[in-house]
Structure formats: structure tokens, C-alpha cells
GROMACS .gro file of C-alpha atoms in nm:
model
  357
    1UNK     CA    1   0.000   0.000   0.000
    2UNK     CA    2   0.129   0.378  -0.103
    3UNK     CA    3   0.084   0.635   0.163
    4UNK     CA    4   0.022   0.969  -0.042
    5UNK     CA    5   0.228   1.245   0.140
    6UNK     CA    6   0.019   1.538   0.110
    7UNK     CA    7   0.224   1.885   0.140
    8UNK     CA    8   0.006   2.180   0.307
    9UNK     CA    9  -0.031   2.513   0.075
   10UNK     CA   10   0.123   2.713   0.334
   11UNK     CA   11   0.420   2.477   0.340
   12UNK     CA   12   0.407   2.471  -0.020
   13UNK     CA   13   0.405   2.867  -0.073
   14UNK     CA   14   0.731   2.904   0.153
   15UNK     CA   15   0.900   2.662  -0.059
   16UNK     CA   16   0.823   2.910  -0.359
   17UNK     CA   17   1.044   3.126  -0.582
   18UNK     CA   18   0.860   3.477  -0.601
   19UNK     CA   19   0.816   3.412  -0.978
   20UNK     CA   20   0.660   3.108  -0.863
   21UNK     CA   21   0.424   3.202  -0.634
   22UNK     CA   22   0.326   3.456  -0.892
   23UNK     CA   23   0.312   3.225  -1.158
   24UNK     CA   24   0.087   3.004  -0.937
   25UNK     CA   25  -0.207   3.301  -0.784
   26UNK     CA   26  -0.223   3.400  -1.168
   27UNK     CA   27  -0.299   3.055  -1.277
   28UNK     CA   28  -0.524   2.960  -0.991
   29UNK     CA   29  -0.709   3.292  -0.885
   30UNK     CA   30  -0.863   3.413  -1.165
   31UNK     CA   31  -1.021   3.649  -1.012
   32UNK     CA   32  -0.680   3.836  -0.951
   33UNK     CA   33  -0.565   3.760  -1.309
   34UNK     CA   34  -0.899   3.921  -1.436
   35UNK     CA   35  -0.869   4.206  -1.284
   36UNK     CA   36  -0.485   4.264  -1.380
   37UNK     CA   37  -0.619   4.238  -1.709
   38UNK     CA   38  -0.888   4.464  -1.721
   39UNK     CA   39  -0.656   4.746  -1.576
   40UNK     CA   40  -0.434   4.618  -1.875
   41UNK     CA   41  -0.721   4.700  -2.088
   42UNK     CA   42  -0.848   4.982  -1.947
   43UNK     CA   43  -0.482   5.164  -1.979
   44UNK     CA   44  -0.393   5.068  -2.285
   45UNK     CA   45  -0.693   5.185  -2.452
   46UNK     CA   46  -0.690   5.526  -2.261
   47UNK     CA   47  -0.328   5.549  -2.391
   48UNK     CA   48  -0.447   5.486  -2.739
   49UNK     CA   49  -0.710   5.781  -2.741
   50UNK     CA   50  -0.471   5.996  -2.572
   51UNK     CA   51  -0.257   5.923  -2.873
   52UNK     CA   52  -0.570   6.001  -3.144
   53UNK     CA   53  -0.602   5.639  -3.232
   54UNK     CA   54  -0.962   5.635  -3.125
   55UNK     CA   55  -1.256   5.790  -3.288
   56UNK     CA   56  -1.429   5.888  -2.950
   57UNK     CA   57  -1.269   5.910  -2.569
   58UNK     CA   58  -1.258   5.618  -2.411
   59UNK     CA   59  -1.350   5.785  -1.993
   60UNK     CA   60  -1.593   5.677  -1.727
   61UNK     CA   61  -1.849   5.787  -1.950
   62UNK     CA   62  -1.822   5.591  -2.180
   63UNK     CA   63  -1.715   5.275  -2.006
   64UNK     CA   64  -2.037   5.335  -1.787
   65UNK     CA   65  -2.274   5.294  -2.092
   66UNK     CA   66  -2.118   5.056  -2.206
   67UNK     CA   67  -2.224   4.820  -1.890
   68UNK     CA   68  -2.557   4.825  -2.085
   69UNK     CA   69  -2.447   4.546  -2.326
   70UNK     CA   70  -2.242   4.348  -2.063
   71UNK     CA   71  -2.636   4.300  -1.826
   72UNK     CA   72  -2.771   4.017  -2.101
   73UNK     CA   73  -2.422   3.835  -2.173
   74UNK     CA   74  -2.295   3.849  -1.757
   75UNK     CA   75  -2.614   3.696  -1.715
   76UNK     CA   76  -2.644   3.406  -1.987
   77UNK     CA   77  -2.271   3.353  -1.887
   78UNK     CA   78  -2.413   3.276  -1.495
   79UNK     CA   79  -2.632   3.057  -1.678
   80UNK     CA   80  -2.393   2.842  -1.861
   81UNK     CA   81  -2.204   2.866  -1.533
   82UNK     CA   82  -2.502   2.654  -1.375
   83UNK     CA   83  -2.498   2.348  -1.666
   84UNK     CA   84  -2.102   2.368  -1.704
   85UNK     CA   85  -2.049   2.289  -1.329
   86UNK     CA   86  -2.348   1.998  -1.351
   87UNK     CA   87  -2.051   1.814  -1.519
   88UNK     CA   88  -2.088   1.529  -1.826
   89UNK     CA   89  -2.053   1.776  -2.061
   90UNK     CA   90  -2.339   2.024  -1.942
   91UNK     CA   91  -2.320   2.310  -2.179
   92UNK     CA   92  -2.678   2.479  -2.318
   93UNK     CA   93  -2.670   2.621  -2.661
   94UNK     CA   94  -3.048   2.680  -2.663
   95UNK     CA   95  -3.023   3.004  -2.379
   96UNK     CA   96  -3.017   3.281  -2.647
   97UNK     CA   97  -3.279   3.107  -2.873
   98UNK     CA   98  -3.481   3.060  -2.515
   99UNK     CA   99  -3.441   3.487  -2.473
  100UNK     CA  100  -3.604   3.464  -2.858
  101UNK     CA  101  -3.926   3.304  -2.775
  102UNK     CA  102  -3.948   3.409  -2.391
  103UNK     CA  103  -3.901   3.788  -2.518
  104UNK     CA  104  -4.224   3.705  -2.826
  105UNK     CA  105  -4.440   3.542  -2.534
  106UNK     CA  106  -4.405   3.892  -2.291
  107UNK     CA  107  -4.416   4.084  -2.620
  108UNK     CA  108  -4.778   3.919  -2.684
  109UNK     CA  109  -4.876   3.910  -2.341
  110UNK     CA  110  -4.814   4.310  -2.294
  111UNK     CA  111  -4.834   4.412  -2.668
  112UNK     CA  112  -5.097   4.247  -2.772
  113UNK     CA  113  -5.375   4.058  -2.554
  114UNK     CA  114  -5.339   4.368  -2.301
  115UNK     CA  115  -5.200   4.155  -2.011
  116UNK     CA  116  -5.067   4.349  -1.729
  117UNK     CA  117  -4.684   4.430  -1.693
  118UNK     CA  118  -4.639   4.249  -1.382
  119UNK     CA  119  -4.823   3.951  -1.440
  120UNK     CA  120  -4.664   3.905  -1.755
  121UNK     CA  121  -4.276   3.970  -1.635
  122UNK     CA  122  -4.340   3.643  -1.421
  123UNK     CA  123  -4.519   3.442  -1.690
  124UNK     CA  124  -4.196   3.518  -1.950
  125UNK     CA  125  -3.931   3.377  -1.636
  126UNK     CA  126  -4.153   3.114  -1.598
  127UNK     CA  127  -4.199   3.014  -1.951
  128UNK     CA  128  -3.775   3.048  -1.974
  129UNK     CA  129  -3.772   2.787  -1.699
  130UNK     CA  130  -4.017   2.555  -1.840
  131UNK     CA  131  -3.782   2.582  -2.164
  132UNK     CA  132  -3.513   2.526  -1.949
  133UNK     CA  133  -3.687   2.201  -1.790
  134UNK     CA  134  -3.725   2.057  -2.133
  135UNK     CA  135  -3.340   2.034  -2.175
  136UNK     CA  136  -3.331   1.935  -1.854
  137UNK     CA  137  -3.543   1.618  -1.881
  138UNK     CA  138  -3.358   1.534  -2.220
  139UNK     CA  139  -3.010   1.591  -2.059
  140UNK     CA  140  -3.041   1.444  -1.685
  141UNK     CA  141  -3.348   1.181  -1.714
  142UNK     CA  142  -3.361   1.051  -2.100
  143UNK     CA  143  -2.969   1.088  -2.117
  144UNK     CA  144  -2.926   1.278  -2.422
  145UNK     CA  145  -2.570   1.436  -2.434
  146UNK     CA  146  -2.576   1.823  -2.353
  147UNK     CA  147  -2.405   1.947  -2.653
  148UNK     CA  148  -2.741   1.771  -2.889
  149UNK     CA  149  -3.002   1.806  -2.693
  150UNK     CA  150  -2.942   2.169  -2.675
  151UNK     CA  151  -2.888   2.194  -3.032
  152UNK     CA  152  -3.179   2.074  -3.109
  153UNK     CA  153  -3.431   2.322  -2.900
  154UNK     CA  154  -3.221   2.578  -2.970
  155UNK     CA  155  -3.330   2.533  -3.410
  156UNK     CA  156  -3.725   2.441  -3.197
  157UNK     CA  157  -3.749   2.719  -2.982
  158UNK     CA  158  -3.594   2.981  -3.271
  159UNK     CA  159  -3.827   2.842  -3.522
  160UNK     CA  160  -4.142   2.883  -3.279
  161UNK     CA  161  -4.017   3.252  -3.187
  162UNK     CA  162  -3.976   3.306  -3.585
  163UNK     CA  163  -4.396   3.149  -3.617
  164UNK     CA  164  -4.527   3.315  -3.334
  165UNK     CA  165  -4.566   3.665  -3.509
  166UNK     CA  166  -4.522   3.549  -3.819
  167UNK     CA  167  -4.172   3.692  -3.819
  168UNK     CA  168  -4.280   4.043  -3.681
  169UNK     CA  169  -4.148   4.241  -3.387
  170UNK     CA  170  -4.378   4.348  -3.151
  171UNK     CA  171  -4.356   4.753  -3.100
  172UNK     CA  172  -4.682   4.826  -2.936
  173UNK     CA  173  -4.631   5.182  -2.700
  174UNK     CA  174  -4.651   4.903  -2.411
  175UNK     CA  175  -4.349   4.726  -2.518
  176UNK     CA  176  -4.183   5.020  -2.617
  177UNK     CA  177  -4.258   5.153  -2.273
  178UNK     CA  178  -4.016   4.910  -2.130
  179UNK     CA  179  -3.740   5.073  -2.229
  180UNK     CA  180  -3.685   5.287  -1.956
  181UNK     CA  181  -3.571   5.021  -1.747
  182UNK     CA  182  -3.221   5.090  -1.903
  183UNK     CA  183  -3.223   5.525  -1.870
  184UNK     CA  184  -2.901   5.597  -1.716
  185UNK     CA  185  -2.910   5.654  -1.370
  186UNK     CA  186  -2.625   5.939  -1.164
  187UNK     CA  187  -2.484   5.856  -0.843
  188UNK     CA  188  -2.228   6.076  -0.635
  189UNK     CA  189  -1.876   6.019  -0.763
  190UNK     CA  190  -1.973   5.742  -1.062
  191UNK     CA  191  -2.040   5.809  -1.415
  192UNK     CA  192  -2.410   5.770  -1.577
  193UNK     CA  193  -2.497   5.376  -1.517
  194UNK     CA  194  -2.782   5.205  -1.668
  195UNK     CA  195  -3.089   5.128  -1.450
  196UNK     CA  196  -3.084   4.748  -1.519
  197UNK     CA  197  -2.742   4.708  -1.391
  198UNK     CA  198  -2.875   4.770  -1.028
  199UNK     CA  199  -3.193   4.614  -1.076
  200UNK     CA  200  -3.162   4.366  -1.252
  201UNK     CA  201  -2.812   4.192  -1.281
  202UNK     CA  202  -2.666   4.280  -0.892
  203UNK     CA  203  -2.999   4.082  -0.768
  204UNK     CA  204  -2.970   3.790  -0.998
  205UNK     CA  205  -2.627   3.785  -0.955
  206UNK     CA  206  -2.588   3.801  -0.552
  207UNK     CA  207  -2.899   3.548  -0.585
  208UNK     CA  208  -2.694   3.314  -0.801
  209UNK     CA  209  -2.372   3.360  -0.583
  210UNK     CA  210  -2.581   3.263  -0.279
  211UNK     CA  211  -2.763   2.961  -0.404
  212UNK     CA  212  -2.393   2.839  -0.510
  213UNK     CA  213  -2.203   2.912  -0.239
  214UNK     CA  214  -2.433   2.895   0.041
  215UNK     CA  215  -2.703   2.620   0.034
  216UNK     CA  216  -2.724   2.267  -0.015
  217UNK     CA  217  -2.816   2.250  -0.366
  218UNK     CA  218  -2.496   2.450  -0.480
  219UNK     CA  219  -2.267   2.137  -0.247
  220UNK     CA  220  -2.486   1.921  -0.448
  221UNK     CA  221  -2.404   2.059  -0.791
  222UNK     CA  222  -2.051   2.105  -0.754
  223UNK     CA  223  -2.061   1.732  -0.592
  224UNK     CA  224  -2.201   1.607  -0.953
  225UNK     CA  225  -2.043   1.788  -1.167
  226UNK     CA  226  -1.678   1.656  -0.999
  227UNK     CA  227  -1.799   1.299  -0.939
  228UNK     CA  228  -2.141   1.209  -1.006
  229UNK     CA  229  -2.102   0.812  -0.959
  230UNK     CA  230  -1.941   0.964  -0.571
  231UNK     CA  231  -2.263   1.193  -0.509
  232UNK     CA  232  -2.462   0.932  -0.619
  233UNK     CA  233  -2.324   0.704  -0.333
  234UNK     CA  234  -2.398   1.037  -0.078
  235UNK     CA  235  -2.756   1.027  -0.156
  236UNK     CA  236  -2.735   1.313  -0.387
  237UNK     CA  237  -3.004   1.279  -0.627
  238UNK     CA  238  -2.761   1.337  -0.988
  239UNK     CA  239  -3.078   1.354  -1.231
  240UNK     CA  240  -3.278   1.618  -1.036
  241UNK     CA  241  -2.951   1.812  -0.925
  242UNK     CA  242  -2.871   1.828  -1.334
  243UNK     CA  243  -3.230   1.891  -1.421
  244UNK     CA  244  -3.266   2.221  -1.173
  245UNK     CA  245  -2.930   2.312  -1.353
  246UNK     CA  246  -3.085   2.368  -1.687
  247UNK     CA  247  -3.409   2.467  -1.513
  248UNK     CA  248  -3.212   2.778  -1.364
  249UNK     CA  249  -3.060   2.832  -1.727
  250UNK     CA  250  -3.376   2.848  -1.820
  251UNK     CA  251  -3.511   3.161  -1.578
  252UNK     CA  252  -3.175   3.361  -1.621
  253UNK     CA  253  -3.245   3.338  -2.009
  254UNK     CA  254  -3.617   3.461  -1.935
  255UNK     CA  255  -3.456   3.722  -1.727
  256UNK     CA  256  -3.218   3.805  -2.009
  257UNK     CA  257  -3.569   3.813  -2.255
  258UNK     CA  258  -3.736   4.110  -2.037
  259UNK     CA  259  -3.394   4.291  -2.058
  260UNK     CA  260  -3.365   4.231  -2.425
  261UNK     CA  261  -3.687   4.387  -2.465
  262UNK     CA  262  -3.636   4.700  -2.294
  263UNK     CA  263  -3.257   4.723  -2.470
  264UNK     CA  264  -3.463   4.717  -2.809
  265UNK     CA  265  -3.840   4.910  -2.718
  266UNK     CA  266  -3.958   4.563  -2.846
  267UNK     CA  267  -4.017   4.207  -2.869
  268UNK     CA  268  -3.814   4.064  -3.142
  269UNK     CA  269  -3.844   3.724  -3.262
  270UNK     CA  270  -3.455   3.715  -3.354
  271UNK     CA  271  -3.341   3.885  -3.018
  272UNK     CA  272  -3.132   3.592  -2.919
  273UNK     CA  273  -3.011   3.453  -3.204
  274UNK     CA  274  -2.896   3.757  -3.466
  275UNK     CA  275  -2.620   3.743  -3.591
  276UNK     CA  276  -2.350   3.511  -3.403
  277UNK     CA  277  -2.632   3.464  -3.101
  278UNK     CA  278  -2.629   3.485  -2.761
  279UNK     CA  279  -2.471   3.166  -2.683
  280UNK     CA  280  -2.109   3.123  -2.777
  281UNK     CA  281  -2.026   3.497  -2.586
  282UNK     CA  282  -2.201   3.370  -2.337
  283UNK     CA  283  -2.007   3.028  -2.277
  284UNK     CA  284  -1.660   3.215  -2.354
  285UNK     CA  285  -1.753   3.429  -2.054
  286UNK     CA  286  -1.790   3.162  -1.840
  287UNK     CA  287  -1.488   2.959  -1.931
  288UNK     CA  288  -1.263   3.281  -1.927
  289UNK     CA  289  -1.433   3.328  -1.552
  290UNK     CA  290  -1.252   3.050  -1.451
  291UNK     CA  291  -1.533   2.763  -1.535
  292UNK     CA  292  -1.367   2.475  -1.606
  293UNK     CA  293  -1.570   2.269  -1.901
  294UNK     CA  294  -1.508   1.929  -1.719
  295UNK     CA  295  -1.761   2.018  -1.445
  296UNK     CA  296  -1.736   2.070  -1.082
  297UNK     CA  297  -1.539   2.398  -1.101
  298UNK     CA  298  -1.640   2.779  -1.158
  299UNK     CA  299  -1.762   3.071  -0.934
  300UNK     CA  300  -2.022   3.353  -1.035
  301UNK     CA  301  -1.769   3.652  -0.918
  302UNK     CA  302  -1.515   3.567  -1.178
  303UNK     CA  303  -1.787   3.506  -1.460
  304UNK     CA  304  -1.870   3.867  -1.344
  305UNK     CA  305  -1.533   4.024  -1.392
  306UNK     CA  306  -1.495   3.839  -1.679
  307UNK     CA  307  -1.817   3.966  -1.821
  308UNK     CA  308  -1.637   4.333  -1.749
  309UNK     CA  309  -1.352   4.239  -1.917
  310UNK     CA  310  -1.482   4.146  -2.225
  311UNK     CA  311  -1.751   4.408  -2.250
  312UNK     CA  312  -1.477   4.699  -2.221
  313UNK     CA  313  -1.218   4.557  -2.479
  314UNK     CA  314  -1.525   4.546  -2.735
  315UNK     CA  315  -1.605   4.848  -2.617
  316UNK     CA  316  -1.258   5.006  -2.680
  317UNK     CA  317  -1.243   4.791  -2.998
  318UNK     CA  318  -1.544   4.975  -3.154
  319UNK     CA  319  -1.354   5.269  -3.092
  320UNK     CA  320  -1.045   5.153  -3.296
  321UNK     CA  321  -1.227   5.010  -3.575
  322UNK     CA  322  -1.458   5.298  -3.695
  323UNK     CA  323  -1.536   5.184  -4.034
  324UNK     CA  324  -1.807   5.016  -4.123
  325UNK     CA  325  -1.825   4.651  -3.960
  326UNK     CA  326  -1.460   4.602  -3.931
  327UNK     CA  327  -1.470   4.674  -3.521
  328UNK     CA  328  -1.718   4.375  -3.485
  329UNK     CA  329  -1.526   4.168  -3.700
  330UNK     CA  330  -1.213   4.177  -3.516
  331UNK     CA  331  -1.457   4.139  -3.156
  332UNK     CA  332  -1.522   3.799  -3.304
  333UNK     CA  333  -1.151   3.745  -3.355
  334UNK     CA  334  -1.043   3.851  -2.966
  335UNK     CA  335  -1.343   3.653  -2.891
  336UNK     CA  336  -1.276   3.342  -2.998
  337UNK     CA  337  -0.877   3.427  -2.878
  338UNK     CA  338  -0.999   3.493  -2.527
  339UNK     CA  339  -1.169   3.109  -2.569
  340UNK     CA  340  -0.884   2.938  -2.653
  341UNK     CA  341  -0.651   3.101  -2.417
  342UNK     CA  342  -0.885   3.053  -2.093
  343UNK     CA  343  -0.935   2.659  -2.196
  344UNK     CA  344  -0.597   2.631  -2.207
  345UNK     CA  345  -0.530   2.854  -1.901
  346UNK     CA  346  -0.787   2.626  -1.665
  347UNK     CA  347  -0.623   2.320  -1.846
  348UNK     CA  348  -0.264   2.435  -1.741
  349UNK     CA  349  -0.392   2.521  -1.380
  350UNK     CA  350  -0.597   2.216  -1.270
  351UNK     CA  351  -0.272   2.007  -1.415
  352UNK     CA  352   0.000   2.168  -1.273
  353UNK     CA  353  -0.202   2.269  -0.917
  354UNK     CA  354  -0.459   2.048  -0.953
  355UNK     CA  355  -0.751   2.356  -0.833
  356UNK     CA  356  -0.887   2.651  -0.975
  357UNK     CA  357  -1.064   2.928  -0.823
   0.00000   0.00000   0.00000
């Protein structure tokens, strides 16, 4: 029999160089790599426009509208937080085509059969959490792997979005009323912030941090996702801890639906899924938050930051790339950059240190 000397970390850090200890806290607190980064960012691109290679300046003011386009992405990325950390290859493509339809349903709710607001904000979560429950059942209870089950109701749910108004937005002054949950709000000492940030993404996020962190269900999904067949022999029920995974998906992306709506002063059948969709950002998020795509590992405040990160270097990018599309073209480049580079960055880490946080 092998006894398995175990060294303790504090042990361990004394025993390391400086450049390996620094080496190390970069690798395996992302949090503290993230934000080194987005000062990186941050400076470089305030050097730029102090040098005249941007179009427009890149201050607080700036930076603090652009948090309006990081609200639907920080959240879809808490989402695919949820279903990554559920393990066996949890991953849900369907959450922006889920925004799509959830978004039409509280568009003809409001819009058009005269429901009231409030009423109707609750019957669009709950209809992105039954959507949610239906990749649940196909991913935890019939088995179906993660990556085709969510393929699949991602081309259903798009195609019903696209039927429900026969293709049309809806634009009716009730949905267009909406839009003032994203006016710009002053506080002492910040820049204009958009409404929705404090509203809407602080709550869901805190929400989402304390489910995780601090109740039984989060010990139970991070439990599955590292070793179901282990959980299974604690009593921890694996199907219905998956299933509420993709169920919670499901309400952040009808969450994400009401804010898409009030972004756009209307219901749009293609909300979700223009253009590259809501999906892939939304997963690169997560994974450059420090989610690692094996399950088991990942933690809402560094899908946050990330979220911040990426949001300000498009931001600055659109800025650098005035004409015509070319700024958008070279966000998908960085974005698919940032993808690779975090994979391999949470490979690297749980290899060499064996934990990630």
C-alpha cells in the first residue's frame, strides 16, 4: 500500500520562488488575473485615445454605458455557469434562442392581448424555466448528451419565436414603454450607469452567488459535476440536481428576454439569435471566468469580472475600428482568442495545481 504524502499550501508557498508564487495566484485565482487584465485593458486603450487612435474618448463615461451590453451576456454567462459545473458535458446552446421566444411570449402578453406588466414579467421567467426544464429532462433523465439536446431546442425554440408573429417584432407603445428600465441613472462620484445594472443583474447575480455558495443544492451541484457516480453514493439525487441546472438556465435566459426587450423598445423574434447569437459569448464568458468545461469547477464573481472584461475591450475595440463593420469583426476574432486562451489557461492550472478558483 502507497501512503500519499500530502504537502500543506502554506508549506508549499514558503518553498516558492517569487516568480513562482506569482506564476501560481495567476494561474489559480482568476479572479486576480482578471482584474490585472482589465486594468491592462483599461490603460492601454486610454493610452491609445490619448494618442488620437480612437474615434471617440474612451473615460468613465463611456465605459459606464457601455455596462448596458455586458447586463444580457454576464447573465447568460451565470447561466452556462449553472450546466457547465453539472458536469458530463453540461453546456446549453439553446439560452439565447430561449431569450427569442421568452421575449415574443411577454411581447404578446403586454403588446398584444393587453395583459398586465407584472403579471406578464413572471409568466416570461416562468416560460424560460419551463424551456429550461425541457433540456433538462432530455439531458439528466432521457440521457441525451448536452451538446445535442441543446442543439436541437435551440433550431425548436428559434423556429417557434420566428412562427409566433409570423416573423414580426412586436412595437406596441406598451413594449416600447419598457425601455426605460435601461435610462441611465447618476450617483455621487460614478459616471451615468444604466438602470438594469442595479436592478436587474446585482440581484440575480448576488442570488446566483448565494444559491452556489451557500445552500445545499450549490454542495450538491458542484458534488455532480466533480464525481457524479461519488454523489450518487452520498444520496445526492444526480438527475434532479442536473435537471434544476438547466431549469435555472432556463429563468436567467427569461430574465435576459425582459432585458432584451427594454434594450430594443420591443419584442423581437430574432433577439437571441442575430447574428452570431447569444450563446457562444455567453459560454466564452464563463470559461474565461474561470469555469472549467469538465464540471465541478467555476464561481459567479469571476464570470462577473470576466463579463467586465470582455464588455470593455469590445467596447474600446469599436472605438479603434470605426469603419463600417470592421470593429465587430475583429470582436469575433479577440473573442474566440480569449476562448482558446482561458481553456488552455484552466487546463494548465488544474494540471499543474490540480484547483482553480
Amino acid at each position: 500500500m502507497t501512503e500519499i504524502e500530502t504537502v500543506p499550501p502554506a508549506e508549499q508557498a514558503r518553498g516558492e520562488s517569487l516568480a513562482s508564487r506569482v506564476l501560481r495566484i495567476a494561474l489559480t485565482e482568476r479572479i486576480v488575473l482578471l482584474a490585472v487584465l482589465l486594468v491592462v485593458v483599461v490603460v492601454w486603450f486610454r493610452v491609445l485615445g490619448a494618442g488620437g487612435y480612437l474615434v471617440a474618448p474612451y473615460d468613465l463615461r463611456y465605459l459606464g454605458n457601455a455596462l448596458e451590453s455586458m447586463v444580457p451576456f454576464a447573465l447568460l454567462a451565470v447561466a452556462e455557469l449553472y450546466v457547465i459545473v453539472s458536469g458530463r458535458g453540461g453546456i446549453d446552446l439553446s439560452v439565447g434562442a430561449i431569450v427569442s421566444l421568452a421575449g415574443m411570449v411577454f411581447g404578446l402578453m403586454v403588446g398584444v392581448w393587453g395583459w398586465p406588466v407584472l403579471p406578464s414579467i413572471v409568466a416570461c421567467i416562468v416560460v424560460g424555466g419551463l424551456l429550461g426544464a425541457v433540456n433538462g429532462a432530455l439531458v439528466a433523465y432521457l440521457r441525451f448528451p448536452a451538446l445535442i439536446a441543446t442543439l436541437a431546442t435551440y433550431y425548436a425554440y428559434s423556429s417557434l419565436a420566428l412562427v409566433s408573429n409570423a416573423n414580426a417584432p412586436v412595437s406596441t407603445p406598451p413594449v416600447v414603454a419598457m425601455h426605460g428600465l435601461t435610462r441611465n441613472i447618476t450617483l455621487p462620484l460614478l459616471p451615468p450607469i444604466p438602470l438594469h445594472v442595479f436592478t436587474i443583474l446585482l440581484p440575480c447575480a448576488v442570488l446566483a452567488w448565494v444559491v452556489l455558495s451557500r445552500s445545499t443544492y450549490g454542495r450538491s451541484l458542484y458534488a455532480v459535476g466533480t464525481n457524479d457516480i461519488a454523489a450518487g453514493y452520498a444520496t445526492v439525487s444526480v438527475s434532479r440536481t442536473r435537471f434544476t441546472a438547466y431549469v435555472v438556465s432556463g429563468l436567467l435566459s427569461g430574465v435576459v428576454a425582459l432585458v432584451t426587450v427594454a434594450q430594443f423598445a420591443s419584442a423581437r423574434p430574432d433577439a437571441g439569435t442575430v447574428g452570431n447569437g447569444m450563446a457562444l459569448p455567453a459560454i466564452t464568458v464563463a470559461v474565461l471566468g474561470g469555469v472549467a468545461i469538465q464540471g465541478g469547477i467555476g464561481r459567479v464573481g469571476g464570470v462577473l469580472v470576466a463579463a467586465l472584461l470582455v464588455t470593455w475591450l469590445n467596447a474600446g475595440m469599436l472605438l479603434a475600428f470605426p469603419e463600417g463593420a470592421e470593429g465587430s469583426r475583429y470582436q469575433l476574432l479577440a473573442l474566440g482568442l480569449v476562448l482558446v486562451l482561458s481553456a488552455l489557461l484552466n487546463t494548465v492550472a488544474l494540471r499543474r495545481y490540480g484547483r482553480l478558483s
